[in-house]
PDB file of C-alpha atoms in Angstrom:
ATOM      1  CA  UNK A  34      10.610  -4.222   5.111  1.00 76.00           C
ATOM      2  CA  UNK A  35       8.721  -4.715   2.287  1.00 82.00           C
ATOM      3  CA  UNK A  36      10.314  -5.020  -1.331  1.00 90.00           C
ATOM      4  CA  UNK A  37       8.856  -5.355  -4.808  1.00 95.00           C
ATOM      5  CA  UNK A  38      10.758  -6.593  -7.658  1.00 95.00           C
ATOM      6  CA  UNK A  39       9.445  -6.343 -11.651  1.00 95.00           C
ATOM      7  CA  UNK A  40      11.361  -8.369 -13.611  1.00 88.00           C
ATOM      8  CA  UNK A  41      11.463  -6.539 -17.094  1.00 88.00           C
ATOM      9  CA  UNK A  42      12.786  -3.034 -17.421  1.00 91.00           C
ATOM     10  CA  UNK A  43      11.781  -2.787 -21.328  1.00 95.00           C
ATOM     11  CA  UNK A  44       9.013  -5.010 -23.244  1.00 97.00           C
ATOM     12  CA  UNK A  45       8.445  -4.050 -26.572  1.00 97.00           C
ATOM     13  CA  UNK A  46       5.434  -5.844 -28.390  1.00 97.00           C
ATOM     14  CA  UNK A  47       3.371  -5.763 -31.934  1.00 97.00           C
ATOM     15  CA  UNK A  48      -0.468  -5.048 -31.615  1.00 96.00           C
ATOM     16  CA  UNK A  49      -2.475  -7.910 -30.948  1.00 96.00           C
ATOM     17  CA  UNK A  50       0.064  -9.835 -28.974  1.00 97.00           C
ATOM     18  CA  UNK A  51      -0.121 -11.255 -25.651  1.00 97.00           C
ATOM     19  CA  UNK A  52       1.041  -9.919 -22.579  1.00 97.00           C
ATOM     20  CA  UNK A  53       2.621 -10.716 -19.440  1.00 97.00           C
ATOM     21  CA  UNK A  54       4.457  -8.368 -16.424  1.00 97.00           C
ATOM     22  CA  UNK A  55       6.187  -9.946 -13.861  1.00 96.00           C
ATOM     23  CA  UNK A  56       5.685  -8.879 -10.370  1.00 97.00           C
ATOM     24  CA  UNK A  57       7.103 -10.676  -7.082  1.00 96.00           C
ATOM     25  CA  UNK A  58       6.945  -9.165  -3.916  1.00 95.00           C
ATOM     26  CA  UNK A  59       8.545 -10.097  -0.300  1.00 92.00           C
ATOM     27  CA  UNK A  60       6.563  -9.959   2.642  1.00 85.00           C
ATOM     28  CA  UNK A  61       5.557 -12.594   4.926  1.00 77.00           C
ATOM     29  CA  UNK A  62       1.910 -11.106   6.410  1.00 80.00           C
ATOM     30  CA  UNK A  63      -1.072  -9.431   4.765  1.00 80.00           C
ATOM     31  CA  UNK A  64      -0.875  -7.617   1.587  1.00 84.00           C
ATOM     32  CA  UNK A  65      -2.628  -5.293  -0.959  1.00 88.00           C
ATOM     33  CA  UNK A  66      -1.500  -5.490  -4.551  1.00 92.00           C
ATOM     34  CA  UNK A  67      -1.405  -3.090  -7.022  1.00 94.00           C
ATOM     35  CA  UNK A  68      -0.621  -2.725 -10.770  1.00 96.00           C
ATOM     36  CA  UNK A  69      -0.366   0.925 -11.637  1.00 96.00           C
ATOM     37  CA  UNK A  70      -0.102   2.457 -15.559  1.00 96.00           C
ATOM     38  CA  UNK A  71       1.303   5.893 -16.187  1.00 94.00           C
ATOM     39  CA  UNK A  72       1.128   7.351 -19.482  1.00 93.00           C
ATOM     40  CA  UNK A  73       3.358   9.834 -20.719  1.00 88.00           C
ATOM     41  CA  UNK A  74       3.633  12.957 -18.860  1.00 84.00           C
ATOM     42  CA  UNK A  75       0.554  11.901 -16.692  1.00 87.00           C
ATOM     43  CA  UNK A  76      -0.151  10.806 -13.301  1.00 86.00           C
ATOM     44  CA  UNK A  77      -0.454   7.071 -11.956  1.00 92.00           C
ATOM     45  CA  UNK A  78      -3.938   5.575 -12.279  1.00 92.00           C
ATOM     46  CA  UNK A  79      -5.041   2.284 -11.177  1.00 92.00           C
ATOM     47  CA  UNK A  80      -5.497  -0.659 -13.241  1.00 95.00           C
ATOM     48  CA  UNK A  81      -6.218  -3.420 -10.560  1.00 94.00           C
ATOM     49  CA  UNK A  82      -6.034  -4.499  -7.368  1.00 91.00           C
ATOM     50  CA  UNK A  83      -5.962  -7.485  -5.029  1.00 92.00           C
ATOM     51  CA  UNK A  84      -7.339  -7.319  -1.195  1.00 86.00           C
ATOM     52  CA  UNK A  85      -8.975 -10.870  -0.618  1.00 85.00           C
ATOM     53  CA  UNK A  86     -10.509 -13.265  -2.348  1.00 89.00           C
ATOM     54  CA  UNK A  87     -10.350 -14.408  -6.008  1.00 93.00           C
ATOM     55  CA  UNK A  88      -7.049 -14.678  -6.915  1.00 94.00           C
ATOM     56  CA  UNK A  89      -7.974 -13.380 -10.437  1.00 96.00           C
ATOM     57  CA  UNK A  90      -8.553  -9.703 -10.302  1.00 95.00           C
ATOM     58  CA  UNK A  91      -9.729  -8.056 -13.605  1.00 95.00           C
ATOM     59  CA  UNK A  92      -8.598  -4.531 -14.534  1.00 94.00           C
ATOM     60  CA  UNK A  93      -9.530  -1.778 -16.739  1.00 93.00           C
ATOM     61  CA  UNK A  94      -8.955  -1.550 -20.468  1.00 94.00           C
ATOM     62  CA  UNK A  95      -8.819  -5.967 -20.356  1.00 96.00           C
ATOM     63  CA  UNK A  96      -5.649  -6.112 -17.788  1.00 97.00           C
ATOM     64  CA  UNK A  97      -6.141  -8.758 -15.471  1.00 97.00           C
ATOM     65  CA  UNK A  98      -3.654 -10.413 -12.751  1.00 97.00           C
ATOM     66  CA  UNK A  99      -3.401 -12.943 -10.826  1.00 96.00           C
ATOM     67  CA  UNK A 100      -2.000 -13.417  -7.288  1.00 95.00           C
ATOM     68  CA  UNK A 101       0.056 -16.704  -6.399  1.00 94.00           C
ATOM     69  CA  UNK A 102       0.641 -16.532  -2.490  1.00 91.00           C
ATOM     70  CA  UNK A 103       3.133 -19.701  -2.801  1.00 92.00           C
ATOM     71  CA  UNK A 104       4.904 -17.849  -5.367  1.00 94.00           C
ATOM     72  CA  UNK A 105       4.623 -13.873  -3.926  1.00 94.00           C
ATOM     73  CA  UNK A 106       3.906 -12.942  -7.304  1.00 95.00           C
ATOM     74  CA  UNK A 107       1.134 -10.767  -9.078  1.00 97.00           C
ATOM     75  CA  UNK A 108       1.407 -10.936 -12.672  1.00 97.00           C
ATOM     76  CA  UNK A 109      -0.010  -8.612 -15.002  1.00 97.00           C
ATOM     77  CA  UNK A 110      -1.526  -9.644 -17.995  1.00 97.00           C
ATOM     78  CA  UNK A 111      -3.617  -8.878 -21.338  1.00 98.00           C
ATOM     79  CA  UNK A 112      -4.337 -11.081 -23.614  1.00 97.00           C
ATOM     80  CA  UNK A 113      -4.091  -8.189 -26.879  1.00 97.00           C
ATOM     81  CA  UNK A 114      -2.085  -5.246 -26.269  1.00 97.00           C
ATOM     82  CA  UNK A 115      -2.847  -2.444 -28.266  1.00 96.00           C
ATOM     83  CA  UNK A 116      -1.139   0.945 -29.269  1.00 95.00           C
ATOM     84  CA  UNK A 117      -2.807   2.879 -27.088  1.00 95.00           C
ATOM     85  CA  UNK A 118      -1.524   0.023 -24.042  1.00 97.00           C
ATOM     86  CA  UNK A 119       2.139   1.952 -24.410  1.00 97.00           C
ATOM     87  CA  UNK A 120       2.808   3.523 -20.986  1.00 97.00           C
ATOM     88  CA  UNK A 121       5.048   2.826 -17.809  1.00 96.00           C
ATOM     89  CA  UNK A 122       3.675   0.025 -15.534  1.00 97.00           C
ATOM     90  CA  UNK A 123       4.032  -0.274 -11.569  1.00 96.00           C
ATOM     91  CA  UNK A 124       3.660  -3.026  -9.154  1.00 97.00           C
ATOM     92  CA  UNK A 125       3.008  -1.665  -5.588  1.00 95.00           C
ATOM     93  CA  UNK A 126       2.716  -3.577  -2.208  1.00 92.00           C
ATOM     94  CA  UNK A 127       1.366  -1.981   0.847  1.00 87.00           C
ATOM     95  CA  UNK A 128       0.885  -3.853   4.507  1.00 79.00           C
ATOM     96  CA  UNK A 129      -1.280  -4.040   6.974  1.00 67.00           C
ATOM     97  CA  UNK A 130       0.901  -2.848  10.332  1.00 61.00           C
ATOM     98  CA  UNK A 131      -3.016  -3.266  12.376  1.00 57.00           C
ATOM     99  CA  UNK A 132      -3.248   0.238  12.790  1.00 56.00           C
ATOM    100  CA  UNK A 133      -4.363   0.924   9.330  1.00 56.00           C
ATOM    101  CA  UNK A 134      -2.645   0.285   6.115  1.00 58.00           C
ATOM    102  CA  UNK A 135       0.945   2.066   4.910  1.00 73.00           C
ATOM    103  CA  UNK A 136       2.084   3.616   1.773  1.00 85.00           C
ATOM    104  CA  UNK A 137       2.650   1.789  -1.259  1.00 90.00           C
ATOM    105  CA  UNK A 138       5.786   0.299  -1.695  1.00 92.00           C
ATOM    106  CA  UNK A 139       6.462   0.217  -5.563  1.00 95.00           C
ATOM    107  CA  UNK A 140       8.864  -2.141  -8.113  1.00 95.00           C
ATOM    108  CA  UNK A 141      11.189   0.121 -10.620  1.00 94.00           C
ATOM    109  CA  UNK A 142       8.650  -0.492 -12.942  1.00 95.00           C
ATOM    110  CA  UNK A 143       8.354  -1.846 -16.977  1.00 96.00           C
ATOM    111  CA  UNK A 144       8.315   0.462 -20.028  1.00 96.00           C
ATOM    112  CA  UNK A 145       5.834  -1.261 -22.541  1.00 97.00           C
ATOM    113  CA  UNK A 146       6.123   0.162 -25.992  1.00 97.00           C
ATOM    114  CA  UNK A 147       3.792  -1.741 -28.298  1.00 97.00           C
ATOM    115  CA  UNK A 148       4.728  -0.607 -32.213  1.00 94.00           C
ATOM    116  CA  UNK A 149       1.469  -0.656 -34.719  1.00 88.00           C
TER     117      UNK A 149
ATOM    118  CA  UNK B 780     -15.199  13.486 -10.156  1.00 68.00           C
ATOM    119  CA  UNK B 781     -13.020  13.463  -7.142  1.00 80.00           C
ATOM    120  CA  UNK B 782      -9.735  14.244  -7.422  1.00 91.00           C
ATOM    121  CA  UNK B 783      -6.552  15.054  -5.778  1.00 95.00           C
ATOM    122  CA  UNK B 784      -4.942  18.135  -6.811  1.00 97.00           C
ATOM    123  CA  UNK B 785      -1.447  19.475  -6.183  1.00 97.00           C
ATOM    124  CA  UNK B 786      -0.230  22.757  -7.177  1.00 97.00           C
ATOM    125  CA  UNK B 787       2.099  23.544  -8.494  1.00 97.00           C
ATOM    126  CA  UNK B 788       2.383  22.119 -11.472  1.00 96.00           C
ATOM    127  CA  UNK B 789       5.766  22.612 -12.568  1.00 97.00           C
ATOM    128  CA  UNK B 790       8.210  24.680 -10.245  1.00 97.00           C
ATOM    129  CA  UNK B 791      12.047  25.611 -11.170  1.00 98.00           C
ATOM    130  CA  UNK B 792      14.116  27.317  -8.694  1.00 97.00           C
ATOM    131  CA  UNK B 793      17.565  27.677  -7.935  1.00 97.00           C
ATOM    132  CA  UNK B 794      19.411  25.844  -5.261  1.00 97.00           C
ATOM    133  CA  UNK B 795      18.948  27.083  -2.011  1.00 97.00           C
ATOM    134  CA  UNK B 796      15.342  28.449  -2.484  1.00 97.00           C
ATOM    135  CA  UNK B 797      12.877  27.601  -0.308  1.00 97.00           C
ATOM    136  CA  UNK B 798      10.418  25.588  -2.188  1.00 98.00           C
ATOM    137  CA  UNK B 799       6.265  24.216  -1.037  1.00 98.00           C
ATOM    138  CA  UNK B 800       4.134  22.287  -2.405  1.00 98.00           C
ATOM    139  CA  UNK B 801       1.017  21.723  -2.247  1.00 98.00           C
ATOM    140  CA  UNK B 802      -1.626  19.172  -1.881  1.00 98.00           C
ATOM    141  CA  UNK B 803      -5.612  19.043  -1.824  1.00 97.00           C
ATOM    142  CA  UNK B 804      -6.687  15.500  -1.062  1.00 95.00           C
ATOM    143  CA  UNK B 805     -10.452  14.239  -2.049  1.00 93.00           C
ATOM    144  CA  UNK B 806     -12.619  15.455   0.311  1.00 92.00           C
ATOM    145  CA  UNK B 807     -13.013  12.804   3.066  1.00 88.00           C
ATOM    146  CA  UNK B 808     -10.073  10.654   2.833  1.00 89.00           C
ATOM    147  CA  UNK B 809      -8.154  10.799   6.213  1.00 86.00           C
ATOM    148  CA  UNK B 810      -4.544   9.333   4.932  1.00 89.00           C
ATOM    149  CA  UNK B 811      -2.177  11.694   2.468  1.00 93.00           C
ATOM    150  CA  UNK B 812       0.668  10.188   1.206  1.00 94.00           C
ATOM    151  CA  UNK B 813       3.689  12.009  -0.521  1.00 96.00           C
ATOM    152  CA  UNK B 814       5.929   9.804  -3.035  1.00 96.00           C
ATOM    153  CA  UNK B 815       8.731  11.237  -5.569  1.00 96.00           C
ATOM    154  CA  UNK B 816       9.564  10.149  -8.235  1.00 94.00           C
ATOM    155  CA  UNK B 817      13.030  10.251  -9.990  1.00 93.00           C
ATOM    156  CA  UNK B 818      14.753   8.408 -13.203  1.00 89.00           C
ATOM    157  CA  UNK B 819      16.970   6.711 -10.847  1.00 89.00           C
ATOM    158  CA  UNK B 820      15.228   5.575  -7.411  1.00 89.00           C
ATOM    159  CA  UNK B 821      11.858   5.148  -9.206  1.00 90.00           C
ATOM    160  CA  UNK B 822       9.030   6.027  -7.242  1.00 93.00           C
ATOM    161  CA  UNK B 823       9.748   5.950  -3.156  1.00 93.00           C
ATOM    162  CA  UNK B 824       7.307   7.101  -0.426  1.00 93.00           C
ATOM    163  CA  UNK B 825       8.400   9.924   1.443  1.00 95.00           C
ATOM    164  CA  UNK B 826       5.845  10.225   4.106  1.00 94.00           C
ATOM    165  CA  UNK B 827       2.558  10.112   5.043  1.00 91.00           C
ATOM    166  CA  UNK B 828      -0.400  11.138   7.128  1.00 91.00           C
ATOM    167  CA  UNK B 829      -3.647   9.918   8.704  1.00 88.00           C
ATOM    168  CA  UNK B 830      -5.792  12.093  10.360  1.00 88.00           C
ATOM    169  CA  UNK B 831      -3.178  14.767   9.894  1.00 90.00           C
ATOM    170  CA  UNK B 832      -1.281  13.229  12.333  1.00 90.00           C
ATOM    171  CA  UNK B 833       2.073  12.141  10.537  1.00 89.00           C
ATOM    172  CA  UNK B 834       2.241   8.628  10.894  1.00 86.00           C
ATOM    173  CA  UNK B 835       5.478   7.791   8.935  1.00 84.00           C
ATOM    174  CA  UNK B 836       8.298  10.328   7.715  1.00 85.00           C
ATOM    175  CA  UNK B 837      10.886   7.596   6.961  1.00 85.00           C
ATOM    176  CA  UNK B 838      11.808   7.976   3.724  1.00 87.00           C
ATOM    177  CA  UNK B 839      12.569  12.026   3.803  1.00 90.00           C
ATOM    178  CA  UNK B 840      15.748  13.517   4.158  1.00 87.00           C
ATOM    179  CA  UNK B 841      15.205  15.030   8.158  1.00 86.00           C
ATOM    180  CA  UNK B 842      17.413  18.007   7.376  1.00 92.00           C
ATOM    181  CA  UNK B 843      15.709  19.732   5.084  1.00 96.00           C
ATOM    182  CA  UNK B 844      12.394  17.947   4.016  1.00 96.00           C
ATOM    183  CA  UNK B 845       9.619  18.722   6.103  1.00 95.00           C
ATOM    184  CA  UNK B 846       5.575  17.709   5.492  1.00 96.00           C
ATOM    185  CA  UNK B 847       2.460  19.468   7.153  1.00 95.00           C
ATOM    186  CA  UNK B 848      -1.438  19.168   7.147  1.00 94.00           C
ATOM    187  CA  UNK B 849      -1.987  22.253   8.452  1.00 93.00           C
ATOM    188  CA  UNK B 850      -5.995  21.013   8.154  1.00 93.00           C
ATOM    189  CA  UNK B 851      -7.789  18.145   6.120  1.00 92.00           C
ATOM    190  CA  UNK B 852      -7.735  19.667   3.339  1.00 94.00           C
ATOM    191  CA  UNK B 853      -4.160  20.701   2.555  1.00 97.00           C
ATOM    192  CA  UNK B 854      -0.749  19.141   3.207  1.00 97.00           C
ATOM    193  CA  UNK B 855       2.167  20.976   2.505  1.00 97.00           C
ATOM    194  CA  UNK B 856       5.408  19.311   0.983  1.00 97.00           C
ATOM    195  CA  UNK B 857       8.141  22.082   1.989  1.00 97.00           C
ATOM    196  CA  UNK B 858      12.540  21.832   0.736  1.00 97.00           C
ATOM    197  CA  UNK B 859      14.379  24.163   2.390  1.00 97.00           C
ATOM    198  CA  UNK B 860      17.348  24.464   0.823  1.00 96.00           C
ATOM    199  CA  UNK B 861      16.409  22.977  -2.202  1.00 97.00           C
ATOM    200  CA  UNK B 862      19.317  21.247  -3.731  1.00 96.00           C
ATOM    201  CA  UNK B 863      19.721  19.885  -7.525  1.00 97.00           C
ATOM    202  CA  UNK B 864      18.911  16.559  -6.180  1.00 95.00           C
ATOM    203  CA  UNK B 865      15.755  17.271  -5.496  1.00 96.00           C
ATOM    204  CA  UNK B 866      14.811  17.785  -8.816  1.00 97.00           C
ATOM    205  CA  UNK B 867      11.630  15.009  -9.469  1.00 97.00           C
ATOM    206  CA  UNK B 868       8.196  15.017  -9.785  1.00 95.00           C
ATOM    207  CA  UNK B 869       6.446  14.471  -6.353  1.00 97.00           C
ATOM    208  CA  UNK B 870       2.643  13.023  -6.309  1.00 96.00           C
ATOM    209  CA  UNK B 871       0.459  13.498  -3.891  1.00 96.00           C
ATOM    210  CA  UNK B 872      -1.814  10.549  -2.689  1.00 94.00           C
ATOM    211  CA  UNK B 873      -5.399  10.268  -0.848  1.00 92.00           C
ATOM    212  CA  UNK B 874      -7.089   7.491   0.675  1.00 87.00           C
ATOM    213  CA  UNK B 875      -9.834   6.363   3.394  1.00 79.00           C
ATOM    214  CA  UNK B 876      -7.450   4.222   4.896  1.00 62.00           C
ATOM    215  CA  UNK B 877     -10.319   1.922   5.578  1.00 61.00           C
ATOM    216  CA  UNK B 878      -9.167  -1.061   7.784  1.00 54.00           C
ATOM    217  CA  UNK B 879      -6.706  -3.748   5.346  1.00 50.00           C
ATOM    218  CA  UNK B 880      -8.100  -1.779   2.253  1.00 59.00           C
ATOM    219  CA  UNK B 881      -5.794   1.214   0.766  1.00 65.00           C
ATOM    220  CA  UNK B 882      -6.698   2.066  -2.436  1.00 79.00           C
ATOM    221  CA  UNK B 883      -5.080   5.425  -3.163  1.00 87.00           C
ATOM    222  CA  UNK B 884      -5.611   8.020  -5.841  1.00 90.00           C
ATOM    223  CA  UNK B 885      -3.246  10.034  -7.012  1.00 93.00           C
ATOM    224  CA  UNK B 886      -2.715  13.653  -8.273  1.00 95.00           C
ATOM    225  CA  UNK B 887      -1.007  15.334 -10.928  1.00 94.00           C
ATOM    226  CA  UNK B 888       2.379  15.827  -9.500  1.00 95.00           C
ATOM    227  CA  UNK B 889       4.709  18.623  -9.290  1.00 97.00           C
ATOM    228  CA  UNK B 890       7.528  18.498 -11.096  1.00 96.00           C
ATOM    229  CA  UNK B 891      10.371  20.271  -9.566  1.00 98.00           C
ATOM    230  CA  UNK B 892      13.576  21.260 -11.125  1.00 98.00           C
ATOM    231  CA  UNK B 893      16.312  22.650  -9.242  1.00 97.00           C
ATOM    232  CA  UNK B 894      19.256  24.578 -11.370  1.00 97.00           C
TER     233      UNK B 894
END
């Protein structure tokens, strides 16, 4: 089975700095990758994803990540958070099984607090 | 704007109850997925359809969990008892389930709390 690890629980950041979320996954065929923000009290929405191709998927709201198949990793990134970026980020994996594809399989996920 | 809704919003019962919730997924996706999540597992799938047929009900307790699409659209998240442990929101998901691509959208969630 799948498995998705994020590697910091808590990040706290000033405005304007730079920003990076780990994300490694395990799973040895074809994946999708997700990155996943939830702000308070709301419901998951999607920042980016990766099917095929580039490497370097760009995001809403500036996020970008990019997926290193020798590594299993899909890093999240931005190069200037901002207040407004403060939320609860996921990293999801789902597989292809040939029948269609399965649910998402998600890491514990990274509190960002970015202070003014 | 398409979107997934659930209903309820917020439910509190006591343990024991009988509790359902309820999902609308956006009109033509064929795969529902239901994930919960709590403080301490995160956010797990607990089962999931496509076509209304249920495809995979791994992740939900057998004996007292049980998920429906009694059409396409509505599926029916149902906790019978309901125990304290149950308390976490559970979110709804919809997608085409298009061939390798699975982008799902998700709905509000129901948060349950079970005294």
């Amino acid at each position: 089975a799948q498995s998705v690890s994020q590697h910091n629980h808590h990040v706290i950041l000033s405005e304007a700095a730079s920003l990076e979320l780990g994300c490694n996954y395990s799973y040895g065929g074809t994946v999708n990758l997700f990155w996943y923000v939830q702000y308070p009290g709301q419901h998951l929405q999607l920042l980016l994803k990766y099917f095929s191709g580039d490497p370097l998927v760009k995001g809403i709201k500036g996020f970008e990540a990019e997926f290193i198949k020798s590594k299993f990793s899909f890093n999240l990134r931005k190069p200037s958070v901002q207040w407004s970026d403060t939320a609860e980020y996921f990293c999801a994996v789902s597989v292809f099984s040939g029948g269609g594809a399965d649910g998402l399989t998600f890491g514990k996920g990274t509190h960002l607090i970015i202070q003014p | 704007d398409a979107r997934v809704t659930q209903t309820p919003r917020h439910k509190v019962t006591e343990m024991g109850q009988e509790v359902t919730m309820r999902c609308q997924p956006i009109l033509g996706h064929n795969t529902v997925f239901w994930y919960r999540q709590t403080m301490m597992q995160g956010l797990e799938l607990l089962a999931y359809f496509r076509n209304r047929a249920p495809l995979d009900d791994s992740g939900m307790p057998k004996d007292r969990f049980s998920a429906e699409m009694p059409d396409a659209t509505l599926a029916t998240l149902k906790i019978q008892p309901s125990e304290p442990r149950d308390s976490a929101v559970y979110f709804c998901a919809s997608g085409s389930g298009q061939g390798v691509f699975n982008e799902q959208f998700f709905g509000p969630g129901t948060r349950l709390t079970v005294l």
